[in-house]
PDB file of C-alpha atoms and ligand atoms in Angstrom:
ATOM      1  CA  UNK B   1      -7.933 -15.567  -4.449  1.00  0.00           C
ATOM      2  CA  UNK B   2      -4.665 -13.890  -5.971  1.00  0.00           C
ATOM      3  CA  UNK B   3      -2.707 -11.434  -3.276  1.00  0.00           C
ATOM      4  CA  UNK B   4      -0.565  -9.175  -3.827  1.00  0.00           C
ATOM      5  CA  UNK B   5       1.002  -8.300  -0.260  1.00  0.00           C
ATOM      6  CA  UNK B   6       2.759  -3.960  -0.215  1.00  0.00           C
ATOM      7  CA  UNK B   7       5.022  -4.548   2.821  1.00  0.00           C
ATOM      8  CA  UNK B   8       6.889  -1.372   3.917  1.00  0.00           C
ATOM      9  CA  UNK B   9       9.258  -1.754   6.550  1.00  0.00           C
ATOM     10  CA  UNK B  10      12.895  -1.321   6.903  1.00  0.00           C
ATOM     11  CA  UNK B  11      13.587  -4.576   9.912  1.00  0.00           C
ATOM     12  CA  UNK B  12      12.972  -8.208   9.046  1.00  0.00           C
ATOM     13  CA  UNK B  13      13.018  -8.584  13.058  1.00  0.00           C
ATOM     14  CA  UNK B  14      10.447  -5.706  13.448  1.00  0.00           C
ATOM     15  CA  UNK B  15       7.037  -6.594  14.943  1.00  0.00           C
ATOM     16  CA  UNK B  16       6.149  -5.209  11.141  1.00  0.00           C
ATOM     17  CA  UNK B  17       8.149  -8.474   9.729  1.00  0.00           C
ATOM     18  CA  UNK B  18       6.234 -10.670  12.154  1.00  0.00           C
ATOM     19  CA  UNK B  19       3.054  -9.379  10.879  1.00  0.00           C
ATOM     20  CA  UNK B  20       4.078 -10.415   7.937  1.00  0.00           C
ATOM     21  CA  UNK B  21       5.304 -13.660   8.302  1.00  0.00           C
ATOM     22  CA  UNK B  22       1.846 -13.986  10.061  1.00  0.00           C
ATOM     23  CA  UNK B  23       0.136 -13.136   6.705  1.00  0.00           C
ATOM     24  CA  UNK B  24       1.934 -15.686   5.089  1.00  0.00           C
ATOM     25  CA  UNK B  25       1.782 -19.035   6.394  1.00  0.00           C
ATOM     26  CA  UNK B  26      -1.867 -18.021   7.063  1.00  0.00           C
ATOM     27  CA  UNK B  27      -2.731 -16.853   3.607  1.00  0.00           C
ATOM     28  CA  UNK B  28      -0.278 -20.271   2.463  1.00  0.00           C
ATOM     29  CA  UNK B  29      -2.488 -22.301   4.600  1.00  0.00           C
ATOM     30  CA  UNK B  30      -5.590 -20.751   3.160  1.00  0.00           C
ATOM     31  CA  UNK B  31      -4.568 -22.089  -0.277  1.00  0.00           C
ATOM     32  CA  UNK B  32      -4.838 -18.471  -1.804  1.00  0.00           C
ATOM     33  CA  UNK B  33      -1.807 -17.934  -4.016  1.00  0.00           C
ATOM     34  CA  UNK B  34       0.489 -14.847  -2.565  1.00  0.00           C
ATOM     35  CA  UNK B  35       2.949 -12.127  -4.053  1.00  0.00           C
ATOM     36  CA  UNK B  36       5.223 -10.086  -1.646  1.00  0.00           C
ATOM     37  CA  UNK B  37       6.254  -6.332  -3.126  1.00  0.00           C
ATOM     38  CA  UNK B  38       9.155  -5.916  -0.286  1.00  0.00           C
ATOM     39  CA  UNK B  39       9.615  -2.617  -0.611  1.00  0.00           C
ATOM     40  CA  UNK B  40      12.566  -2.277   1.464  1.00  0.00           C
ATOM     41  CA  UNK B  41      14.217  -5.754   0.683  1.00  0.00           C
ATOM     42  CA  UNK B  42      14.123  -4.966  -3.454  1.00  0.00           C
ATOM     43  CA  UNK B  43      15.065  -1.073  -2.852  1.00  0.00           C
ATOM     44  CA  UNK B  44      12.299   0.177  -4.289  1.00  0.00           C
ATOM     45  CA  UNK B  45      12.908   3.477  -5.970  1.00  0.00           C
ATOM     46  CA  UNK B  46      10.625   5.786  -4.535  1.00  0.00           C
ATOM     47  CA  UNK B  47      10.758   8.795  -6.253  1.00  0.00           C
ATOM     48  CA  UNK B  48       8.132   9.750  -9.477  1.00  0.00           C
ATOM     49  CA  UNK B  49      10.841  11.290 -11.942  1.00  0.00           C
ATOM     50  CA  UNK B  50      11.806  11.285 -15.464  1.00  0.00           C
ATOM     51  CA  UNK B  51      13.917   8.252 -14.849  1.00  0.00           C
ATOM     52  CA  UNK B  52      10.661   6.493 -15.218  1.00  0.00           C
ATOM     53  CA  UNK B  53      10.238   7.141 -18.828  1.00  0.00           C
ATOM     54  CA  UNK B  54      12.115   5.049 -21.588  1.00  0.00           C
ATOM     55  CA  UNK B  55      10.731   7.047 -24.575  1.00  0.00           C
ATOM     56  CA  UNK B  56       9.467  10.494 -23.685  1.00  0.00           C
ATOM     57  CA  UNK B  57       6.738  12.693 -25.154  1.00  0.00           C
ATOM     58  CA  UNK B  58       7.757  15.067 -24.812  1.00  0.00           C
ATOM     59  CA  UNK B  59      11.712  15.486 -24.172  1.00  0.00           C
ATOM     60  CA  UNK B  60      11.888  19.315 -23.933  1.00  0.00           C
ATOM     61  CA  UNK B  61       9.189  19.684 -20.801  1.00  0.00           C
ATOM     62  CA  UNK B  62       8.315  17.061 -18.182  1.00  0.00           C
ATOM     63  CA  UNK B  63       4.822  16.500 -17.310  1.00  0.00           C
ATOM     64  CA  UNK B  64       4.413  13.784 -15.256  1.00  0.00           C
ATOM     65  CA  UNK B  65       0.702  13.219 -15.594  1.00  0.00           C
ATOM     66  CA  UNK B  66       0.968  13.113 -19.524  1.00  0.00           C
ATOM     67  CA  UNK B  67       4.222  11.213 -19.439  1.00  0.00           C
ATOM     68  CA  UNK B  68       2.511   8.543 -16.961  1.00  0.00           C
ATOM     69  CA  UNK B  69      -0.454   7.992 -19.750  1.00  0.00           C
ATOM     70  CA  UNK B  70       1.819   7.719 -22.998  1.00  0.00           C
ATOM     71  CA  UNK B  71       3.743   5.451 -20.601  1.00  0.00           C
ATOM     72  CA  UNK B  72       1.292   2.965 -20.010  1.00  0.00           C
ATOM     73  CA  UNK B  73       0.020   3.886 -23.832  1.00  0.00           C
ATOM     74  CA  UNK B  74       3.523   2.627 -24.824  1.00  0.00           C
ATOM     75  CA  UNK B  75       4.738   0.003 -22.562  1.00  0.00           C
ATOM     76  CA  UNK B  76       7.593   2.381 -22.001  1.00  0.00           C
ATOM     77  CA  UNK B  77       7.750   2.725 -18.289  1.00  0.00           C
ATOM     78  CA  UNK B  78      10.529   1.382 -16.855  1.00  0.00           C
ATOM     79  CA  UNK B  79      10.878  -1.844 -15.780  1.00  0.00           C
ATOM     80  CA  UNK B  80      10.204  -1.782 -12.339  1.00  0.00           C
ATOM     81  CA  UNK B  81       6.651  -0.294 -12.306  1.00  0.00           C
ATOM     82  CA  UNK B  82       5.491  -2.145 -15.123  1.00  0.00           C
ATOM     83  CA  UNK B  83       6.383  -5.315 -13.108  1.00  0.00           C
ATOM     84  CA  UNK B  84       4.390  -4.110 -10.244  1.00  0.00           C
ATOM     85  CA  UNK B  85       1.515  -3.369 -12.653  1.00  0.00           C
ATOM     86  CA  UNK B  86       1.472  -6.995 -14.423  1.00  0.00           C
ATOM     87  CA  UNK B  87       1.304  -7.903 -10.164  1.00  0.00           C
ATOM     88  CA  UNK B  88      -2.070  -5.457  -9.236  1.00  0.00           C
ATOM     89  CA  UNK B  89      -3.793  -6.816 -12.692  1.00  0.00           C
ATOM     90  CA  UNK B  90      -3.739 -10.196 -11.355  1.00  0.00           C
ATOM     91  CA  UNK B  91      -4.439  -9.507  -7.825  1.00  0.00           C
ATOM     92  CA  UNK B  92      -7.830 -10.031  -6.793  1.00  0.00           C
ATOM     93  CA  UNK B  93      -7.236  -7.972  -3.498  1.00  0.00           C
ATOM     94  CA  UNK B  94      -4.052  -5.853  -1.952  1.00  0.00           C
ATOM     95  CA  UNK B  95      -2.757  -6.000   1.186  1.00  0.00           C
ATOM     96  CA  UNK B  96      -0.149  -2.291   1.910  1.00  0.00           C
ATOM     97  CA  UNK B  97       1.075  -3.777   5.521  1.00  0.00           C
ATOM     98  CA  UNK B  98       3.461  -0.823   6.956  1.00  0.00           C
ATOM     99  CA  UNK B  99       3.817   1.283  10.049  1.00  0.00           C
ATOM    100  CA  UNK B 100       2.221   4.451  10.931  1.00  0.00           C
ATOM    101  CA  UNK B 101       4.855   7.033  10.019  1.00  0.00           C
ATOM    102  CA  UNK B 102       3.732  10.732  10.425  1.00  0.00           C
ATOM    103  CA  UNK B 103       0.112   9.735  10.298  1.00  0.00           C
ATOM    104  CA  UNK B 104       0.839   8.768   7.017  1.00  0.00           C
ATOM    105  CA  UNK B 105       2.018   5.918   5.233  1.00  0.00           C
ATOM    106  CA  UNK B 106       5.903   5.566   4.949  1.00  0.00           C
ATOM    107  CA  UNK B 107       7.227   7.729   1.929  1.00  0.00           C
ATOM    108  CA  UNK B 108       8.669   4.773   0.327  1.00  0.00           C
ATOM    109  CA  UNK B 109       5.566   3.188   0.091  1.00  0.00           C
ATOM    110  CA  UNK B 110       4.068   6.627  -1.136  1.00  0.00           C
ATOM    111  CA  UNK B 111       6.788   6.521  -4.210  1.00  0.00           C
ATOM    112  CA  UNK B 112       4.981   3.299  -4.905  1.00  0.00           C
ATOM    113  CA  UNK B 113       0.954   5.088  -5.504  1.00  0.00           C
ATOM    114  CA  UNK B 114       3.018   7.633  -7.165  1.00  0.00           C
ATOM    115  CA  UNK B 115       5.306   6.188  -9.572  1.00  0.00           C
ATOM    116  CA  UNK B 116       2.670   2.402  -9.958  1.00  0.00           C
ATOM    117  CA  UNK B 117      -0.805   3.762 -10.024  1.00  0.00           C
ATOM    118  CA  UNK B 118      -0.194   5.598 -13.113  1.00  0.00           C
ATOM    119  CA  UNK B 119      -3.406   7.583 -14.523  1.00  0.00           C
ATOM    120  CA  UNK B 120      -4.129   5.517 -17.928  1.00  0.00           C
ATOM    121  CA  UNK B 121      -4.460   2.073 -15.645  1.00  0.00           C
ATOM    122  CA  UNK B 122      -5.562   3.015 -12.398  1.00  0.00           C
ATOM    123  CA  UNK B 123      -8.389   6.170 -13.228  1.00  0.00           C
ATOM    124  CA  UNK B 124      -8.855   7.956 -16.298  1.00  0.00           C
ATOM    125  CA  UNK B 125      -9.504  12.309 -15.695  1.00  0.00           C
ATOM    126  CA  UNK B 126     -10.820  13.132 -18.969  1.00  0.00           C
ATOM    127  CA  UNK B 127     -12.787  10.288 -18.999  1.00  0.00           C
ATOM    128  CA  UNK B 128     -14.547  10.384 -15.782  1.00  0.00           C
ATOM    129  CA  UNK B 129     -13.026   6.770 -14.768  1.00  0.00           C
ATOM    130  CA  UNK B 130     -12.943   7.336 -11.220  1.00  0.00           C
ATOM    131  CA  UNK B 131     -14.281   5.742  -7.927  1.00  0.00           C
ATOM    132  CA  UNK B 132     -17.420   3.428  -9.488  1.00  0.00           C
ATOM    133  CA  UNK B 133     -16.293   3.251 -12.226  1.00  0.00           C
ATOM    134  CA  UNK B 134     -12.203   3.214 -11.640  1.00  0.00           C
ATOM    135  CA  UNK B 135     -10.492   1.160 -13.387  1.00  0.00           C
ATOM    136  CA  UNK B 136      -9.504  -1.022 -11.051  1.00  0.00           C
ATOM    137  CA  UNK B 137     -12.665  -2.004  -9.701  1.00  0.00           C
ATOM    138  CA  UNK B 138     -13.312  -5.528  -8.756  1.00  0.00           C
ATOM    139  CA  UNK B 139     -10.538  -5.687  -6.777  1.00  0.00           C
ATOM    140  CA  UNK B 140     -10.196  -5.371  -2.892  1.00  0.00           C
ATOM    141  CA  UNK B 141      -8.023  -3.859  -0.776  1.00  0.00           C
ATOM    142  CA  UNK B 142      -6.997  -4.145   2.769  1.00  0.00           C
ATOM    143  CA  UNK B 143      -4.724  -1.280   5.452  1.00  0.00           C
ATOM    144  CA  UNK B 144      -2.966  -3.000   7.980  1.00  0.00           C
ATOM    145  CA  UNK B 145      -0.975  -0.350  10.166  1.00  0.00           C
ATOM    146  CA  UNK B 146       0.578  -0.497  13.660  1.00  0.00           C
ATOM    147  CA  UNK B 147       0.685   3.135  15.380  1.00  0.00           C
ATOM    148  CA  UNK B 148       3.060   4.324  18.500  1.00  0.00           C
ATOM    149  CA  UNK B 149       0.383   6.273  19.697  1.00  0.00           C
ATOM    150  CA  UNK B 150      -2.292   4.668  21.817  1.00  0.00           C
ATOM    151  CA  UNK B 151      -5.749   4.054  20.604  1.00  0.00           C
ATOM    152  CA  UNK B 152      -7.429   6.562  22.367  1.00  0.00           C
ATOM    153  CA  UNK B 153      -4.623   9.348  21.236  1.00  0.00           C
ATOM    154  CA  UNK B 154      -6.093   8.392  17.912  1.00  0.00           C
ATOM    155  CA  UNK B 155      -9.843   8.568  18.748  1.00  0.00           C
ATOM    156  CA  UNK B 156     -12.357  10.986  17.903  1.00  0.00           C
ATOM    157  CA  UNK B 157     -11.608  13.928  19.866  1.00  0.00           C
ATOM    158  CA  UNK B 158      -7.778  12.568  20.809  1.00  0.00           C
ATOM    159  CA  UNK B 159      -5.096  14.579  20.664  1.00  0.00           C
ATOM    160  CA  UNK B 160      -4.201  12.742  16.601  1.00  0.00           C
ATOM    161  CA  UNK B 161      -7.283  12.731  15.796  1.00  0.00           C
ATOM    162  CA  UNK B 162      -9.593  10.017  14.329  1.00  0.00           C
ATOM    163  CA  UNK B 163      -6.874   7.722  13.055  1.00  0.00           C
ATOM    164  CA  UNK B 164     -10.195   6.997   9.884  1.00  0.00           C
ATOM    165  CA  UNK B 165      -9.942  10.092   8.584  1.00  0.00           C
ATOM    166  CA  UNK B 166      -5.628   9.863   8.312  1.00  0.00           C
ATOM    167  CA  UNK B 167      -6.146   6.628   7.274  1.00  0.00           C
ATOM    168  CA  UNK B 168      -9.580   7.949   4.525  1.00  0.00           C
ATOM    169  CA  UNK B 169      -6.450   9.431   2.458  1.00  0.00           C
ATOM    170  CA  UNK B 170      -5.866   5.824   1.666  1.00  0.00           C
ATOM    171  CA  UNK B 171      -8.790   4.287   1.991  1.00  0.00           C
ATOM    172  CA  UNK B 172     -11.014   7.198   0.483  1.00  0.00           C
ATOM    173  CA  UNK B 173      -8.756   9.026  -1.676  1.00  0.00           C
ATOM    174  CA  UNK B 174      -6.700   6.540  -2.798  1.00  0.00           C
ATOM    175  CA  UNK B 175      -9.074   2.676  -3.063  1.00  0.00           C
ATOM    176  CA  UNK B 176     -12.018   3.886  -3.584  1.00  0.00           C
ATOM    177  CA  UNK B 177     -11.278   6.761  -6.265  1.00  0.00           C
ATOM    178  CA  UNK B 178      -9.564   3.861  -8.257  1.00  0.00           C
ATOM    179  CA  UNK B 179     -12.612   1.709  -7.608  1.00  0.00           C
ATOM    180  CA  UNK B 180     -11.030  -0.907  -5.746  1.00  0.00           C
ATOM    181  CA  UNK B 181     -13.095  -1.552  -2.489  1.00  0.00           C
ATOM    182  CA  UNK B 182     -11.947  -1.196   1.377  1.00  0.00           C
ATOM    183  CA  UNK B 183     -11.619  -3.965   3.546  1.00  0.00           C
ATOM    184  CA  UNK B 184     -11.606  -2.798   7.155  1.00  0.00           C
ATOM    185  CA  UNK B 185      -8.472  -1.677   8.275  1.00  0.00           C
ATOM    186  CA  UNK B 186      -6.217  -3.883  10.807  1.00  0.00           C
ATOM    187  CA  UNK B 187      -4.684  -1.582  13.106  1.00  0.00           C
ATOM    188  CA  UNK B 188      -1.677  -2.167  15.701  1.00  0.00           C
ATOM    189  CA  UNK B 189      -2.460   0.491  18.729  1.00  0.00           C
ATOM    190  CA  UNK B 190       0.194   1.375  20.941  1.00  0.00           C
ATOM    191  CA  UNK B 191       2.345  -1.234  18.746  1.00  0.00           C
ATOM    192  CA  UNK B 192       6.069   0.271  20.260  1.00  0.00           C
ATOM    193  CA  UNK B 193       5.243  -0.130  23.411  1.00  0.00           C
ATOM    194  CA  UNK B 194       4.232  -3.548  23.417  1.00  0.00           C
ATOM    195  CA  UNK B 195       5.207  -6.604  25.323  1.00  0.00           C
ATOM    196  CA  UNK B 196       6.307 -10.011  23.083  1.00  0.00           C
ATOM    197  CA  UNK B 197       3.337 -11.140  24.728  1.00  0.00           C
ATOM    198  CA  UNK B 198       0.685  -8.723  23.391  1.00  0.00           C
ATOM    199  CA  UNK B 199       2.752  -8.669  20.756  1.00  0.00           C
ATOM    200  CA  UNK B 200       1.618 -12.443  20.286  1.00  0.00           C
ATOM    201  CA  UNK B 201      -1.800 -11.684  21.143  1.00  0.00           C
ATOM    202  CA  UNK B 202      -2.238  -9.128  18.208  1.00  0.00           C
ATOM    203  CA  UNK B 203      -0.301 -11.529  15.763  1.00  0.00           C
ATOM    204  CA  UNK B 204      -3.088 -14.084  16.319  1.00  0.00           C
ATOM    205  CA  UNK B 205      -6.192 -11.361  16.034  1.00  0.00           C
ATOM    206  CA  UNK B 206      -3.895 -10.515  12.672  1.00  0.00           C
ATOM    207  CA  UNK B 207      -4.128 -14.214  11.568  1.00  0.00           C
ATOM    208  CA  UNK B 208      -8.124 -14.549  12.612  1.00  0.00           C
ATOM    209  CA  UNK B 209      -8.900 -11.295  10.648  1.00  0.00           C
ATOM    210  CA  UNK B 210      -6.690 -13.319   7.661  1.00  0.00           C
ATOM    211  CA  UNK B 211      -8.913 -16.490   7.747  1.00  0.00           C
ATOM    212  CA  UNK B 212     -12.261 -14.829   7.815  1.00  0.00           C
ATOM    213  CA  UNK B 213     -11.047 -12.528   3.910  1.00  0.00           C
TER     214      UNK B 213
HETATM  215  C1  FAD G   1       9.675   8.722  10.949  1.00  0.00           C
HETATM  216  C2  FAD G   1       8.586   8.139  12.318  1.00  0.00           C
HETATM  217  C3  FAD G   1       7.875   8.592  12.224  1.00  0.00           C
HETATM  218  C4  FAD G   1       6.592   8.538  13.415  1.00  0.00           C
HETATM  219  N1  FAD G   1       5.409   8.997  13.389  1.00  0.00           N
HETATM  220  C5  FAD G   1       4.440   7.479  13.838  1.00  0.00           C
HETATM  221  C6  FAD G   1       3.162   8.862  14.193  1.00  0.00           C
HETATM  222  O1  FAD G   1       3.011   9.823  13.485  1.00  0.00           O
HETATM  223  N2  FAD G   1       1.970   8.052  14.835  1.00  0.00           N
HETATM  224  C7  FAD G   1       2.645   6.855  15.402  1.00  0.00           C
HETATM  225  O2  FAD G   1       1.029   7.324  16.163  1.00  0.00           O
HETATM  226  N3  FAD G   1       3.600   6.306  15.800  1.00  0.00           N
HETATM  227  C8  FAD G   1       4.612   6.962  14.515  1.00  0.00           C
HETATM  228  N4  FAD G   1       5.479   6.390  14.875  1.00  0.00           N
HETATM  229  C9  FAD G   1       5.937   4.896  15.613  1.00  0.00           C
HETATM  230  C10 FAD G   1       5.678   4.146  14.420  1.00  0.00           C
HETATM  231  O3  FAD G   1       4.343   3.477  13.520  1.00  0.00           O
HETATM  232  C11 FAD G   1       5.656   2.628  15.322  1.00  0.00           C
HETATM  233  O4  FAD G   1       7.474   2.627  15.464  1.00  0.00           O
HETATM  234  C12 FAD G   1       5.654   1.301  14.828  1.00  0.00           C
HETATM  235  O5  FAD G   1       4.145   1.736  13.973  1.00  0.00           O
HETATM  236  C13 FAD G   1       6.271   0.366  15.844  1.00  0.00           C
HETATM  237  O6  FAD G   1       6.177  -1.330  14.647  1.00  0.00           O
HETATM  238  P1  FAD G   1       7.137  -1.550  14.608  1.00  0.00           P
HETATM  239  O7  FAD G   1       7.076  -2.921  13.988  1.00  0.00           O
HETATM  240  O8  FAD G   1       8.576  -1.296  14.101  1.00  0.00           O
HETATM  241  O9  FAD G   1       7.985  -2.320  15.970  1.00  0.00           O
HETATM  242  P2  FAD G   1       9.068  -2.660  16.736  1.00  0.00           P
HETATM  243  O10 FAD G   1       9.276  -1.787  17.359  1.00  0.00           O
HETATM  244  O11 FAD G   1       9.806  -4.061  15.963  1.00  0.00           O
HETATM  245  O12 FAD G   1       8.641  -3.848  17.486  1.00  0.00           O
HETATM  246  C14 FAD G   1       7.660  -3.727  19.037  1.00  0.00           C
HETATM  247  C15 FAD G   1       7.179  -4.376  20.111  1.00  0.00           C
HETATM  248  O13 FAD G   1       7.144  -5.417  19.583  1.00  0.00           O
HETATM  249  C16 FAD G   1       7.536  -6.562  20.051  1.00  0.00           C
HETATM  250  N5  FAD G   1       7.230  -7.817  18.932  1.00  0.00           N
HETATM  251  C17 FAD G   1       7.990  -7.544  18.406  1.00  0.00           C
HETATM  252  N6  FAD G   1       8.321  -8.435  17.438  1.00  0.00           N
HETATM  253  C18 FAD G   1       7.326  -9.765  18.042  1.00  0.00           C
HETATM  254  C19 FAD G   1       6.842 -11.006  17.407  1.00  0.00           C
HETATM  255  N7  FAD G   1       7.631 -11.631  17.238  1.00  0.00           N
HETATM  256  N8  FAD G   1       6.107 -11.972  18.337  1.00  0.00           N
HETATM  257  C20 FAD G   1       5.599 -10.879  19.723  1.00  0.00           C
HETATM  258  N9  FAD G   1       6.011  -9.288  19.850  1.00  0.00           N
HETATM  259  C21 FAD G   1       6.500  -8.573  18.875  1.00  0.00           C
HETATM  260  C22 FAD G   1       8.083  -6.480  20.992  1.00  0.00           C
HETATM  261  O14 FAD G   1       8.154  -6.416  23.011  1.00  0.00           O
HETATM  262  C23 FAD G   1       8.682  -4.993  20.557  1.00  0.00           C
HETATM  263  O15 FAD G   1       8.643  -3.704  21.558  1.00  0.00           O
HETATM  264  C24 FAD G   1       6.869   6.860  14.283  1.00  0.00           C
HETATM  265  C25 FAD G   1       8.057   6.245  14.190  1.00  0.00           C
HETATM  266  C26 FAD G   1       8.905   6.725  13.105  1.00  0.00           C
HETATM  267  C27 FAD G   1      10.114   6.176  12.907  1.00  0.00           C
END
């Protein structure tokens, strides 16, 4: 399988770094071809703005959605975006790994979606190409996430609310919206307070999940 691994943690020596390294070894052993988009390592530009467009459709008034459609049609999006678009097109499965920040993804990853999932490539609203007809239909996607809070806190009725509701902004409103099939999310609850032994158990659990992909 061709796997794109989009990774968003600023510290290679973190537990997230260990999860990512575990994935690289495991997926490699299984014979998958893996490309990594290590967003902090490449200092990914997180902000969608006029610089993303080398040939503006309307140089007077900036309309991000219309410029994205024009940019994908003319191949004039900035090279860092085009490179990621090629990787997404190539992938059968995309894994997004990140620590939960403010019950969501870190801004650098949100910026990856803002800039890479351009209309005309992942969906086409005017043509009704969303969800079942989304342009990334046939691909699978998976969230791998660590939290500081406990499983109880992120349970239905818990102080933070059900984590599945928070993640559905990604798994439903992004993955399914563009046609991709979400795989079950891999969640490490209470990661911030784990001992190394508990961390090792979680790495083993992740390895086992990847082996069943
Ligand atoms: C801006 C911000 C917002 C946040 N918002 C939220 C939020 O809304 N909800 C929430 O729940 N949390 C939140 N957090 C907490 C955050 O989700 C956790 O700190 C993060 O998920 C922990 O992952 P880490 O990789 O940084 O862990 P690390 O701090 O790197 O590691 C945690 C523990 O894992 C173990 N470990 C590390 N490396 C290894 C290894 N190689 N092998 C085995 N064990 C290892 C160690 O015992 C270590 O103490 C927030 C944090 C920030 C900075």
